[in-house]
């Protein structure tokens, strides 16, 4: 009987989020339309509460629960707190947007929380089955969120594309996992590692499974050649959902890769390293070059995501402790940058108007110097201009790759980053040097203006003092991966 | 070869043939029926593996419920087969060699060499009193509690998503809430007003008088 109490205590943040999501779902039925703000407040309370539970039950040790299917280690705690924080920010940004578009309903918040639960399971999964269940919970909630704006044919199209391709990727992932099971006789990550260390009867079958698993993971991350869905889904989804897909879920996908490839299949590092190198090289090239041709800012950010994933893979492909730490740092900074970037897009949208073309940013400096300045920081950070956070993130990732001996690949990445700087700086040019076309005033609730300012300024502050965040990432990784 | 082996090979041959027909049948209804056959045969193979609960669940759930539902949908939708097959012959010269190469590559890895009887030891047969169903239940609620609960949450999300995406109040809907209907009082529908009595004039218009006479 004590065992189950221990299990439940280990998964307390997950249990809390699940209960609150169901409570919100039920409460929504009894609320009058003008009391709906309560749902928003409750959802934010859930995130704060979950963060409180995660931090207060923090231990530097690694504890397993539910028959070794679930793990609570410093890495999962750090990523989870980051996920609460980014979901919190995202809910602040999207509040007025969804209100104006008739999406301010309990389902939106409940689905976001269910998706968050799925991601928490992905971060803490220690068993292929648990990881897969978390992934499906996340994906299913996301498909519904994308399609939630029901009368928008573009959103429906994006949801169908996402659903079909997502199902295909899940199928690949499962097929690869079944190969691992066939060879090692277990689905548990630590057992698989153990079996690999002892020696498996057939290395070739493991590599075959690995190909499928890497393909599935690359799809979830959005690495070339599995990136086709990203621009369409980013473009078609309501911006309130795009910001969620572009930020929080990438954190979860990264943790998923860490659990599967780094923790579970480290013995096969020689085999997956080559695959990651090819994907990293292609992602950086296709992401940066195609982004130049975009006129839609959401599509541009989608291609920018692809190139960022390429940089992220540079850290992972080094297959060294330094590489993992720098990738963790990279994904955290990527999340912060993208949140602020989409925050500005959401800020410019108003009733009956979607800010999504680059021309909508024209002359932003004349409309509001402060927001133009914030967007300037975001763009500089994404391009990797010092002293912003993006520069330091790219620097550490490339440093790790250099230490691993990939000199030419690092030179290539720097060249590609220079090409990528073109389209980020074009946004700056539009904001500061072009004449304003759309003179309507920018209205936003105080909370959004405050959080957006903090978010964008944090890119500058953390960029100047990256050490504390770096220490957290280093601590989390070195404590959790032996 | 013992009798069980013969049963396996017969079932496996039927399964492969049915699976092939699912993707090659021209008529989607036929394809769905072949899929039923494939599920049924797979259930037979599971029975050989002493997984009787799964075998019966496959027949009951997939053959009995899911596929029947699927057949209904296929029959109700007016699927344009020619449009579905458009480009099939054009893509075949590239797709077929690629597919063949993939099959050859995979069969080089996944063969008797890696999954043969000498590589993987045969599972030990269970004792006579062994109940697959009981064991499954025990595993599900102890070792696999977490995935089991997660599956429940996934189903809940599926319900929420399905309702959120399809339930809507249509503007042209003639739906009337019976609860509102019974709560209606006379005062809601009839307004009694006091007004001056209108005294009708005696003179009848000429055309009306004509009509009356004609009738």
Short mmCIF file of C-alpha atoms in Angstrom, two decimals, chain B residues 10 22 25 33 43 46-48 76-77 113-114 137 142 145 152 165 177 179 181 200 209:
data_model
loop_
_atom_site.label_atom_id
_atom_site.label_comp_id
_atom_site.label_asym_id
_atom_site.label_seq_id
_atom_site.Cartn_x
_atom_site.Cartn_y
_atom_site.Cartn_z
CA UNK B 10 -2.63 -21.86 -43.23
CA UNK B 22 -7.19 -4.88 -48.67
CA UNK B 25 -9.31 -4.42 -54.09
CA UNK B 33 -14.47 -7.05 -45.93
CA UNK B 43 -7.16 -13.54 -33.98
CA UNK B 46 -3.11 -15.04 -31.36
CA UNK B 47 -5.04 -18.08 -30.16
CA UNK B 48 -2.08 -20.22 -31.17
CA UNK B 76 -22.81 5.88 -46.99
CA UNK B 77 -20.04 7.98 -48.50
CA UNK B 113 18.94 -14.91 -39.34
CA UNK B 114 17.82 -12.41 -36.73
CA UNK B 137 -6.13 -7.93 -15.71
CA UNK B 142 -0.63 -3.14 -11.22
CA UNK B 145 -1.36 1.30 -14.08
CA UNK B 152 -8.34 6.90 -20.04
CA UNK B 165 -15.55 20.43 -32.87
CA UNK B 177 -36.26 23.76 -25.69
CA UNK B 179 -38.22 23.20 -20.69
CA UNK B 181 -41.99 25.57 -23.66
CA UNK B 200 -68.66 49.34 -37.89
CA UNK B 209 -71.91 43.16 -52.11
#
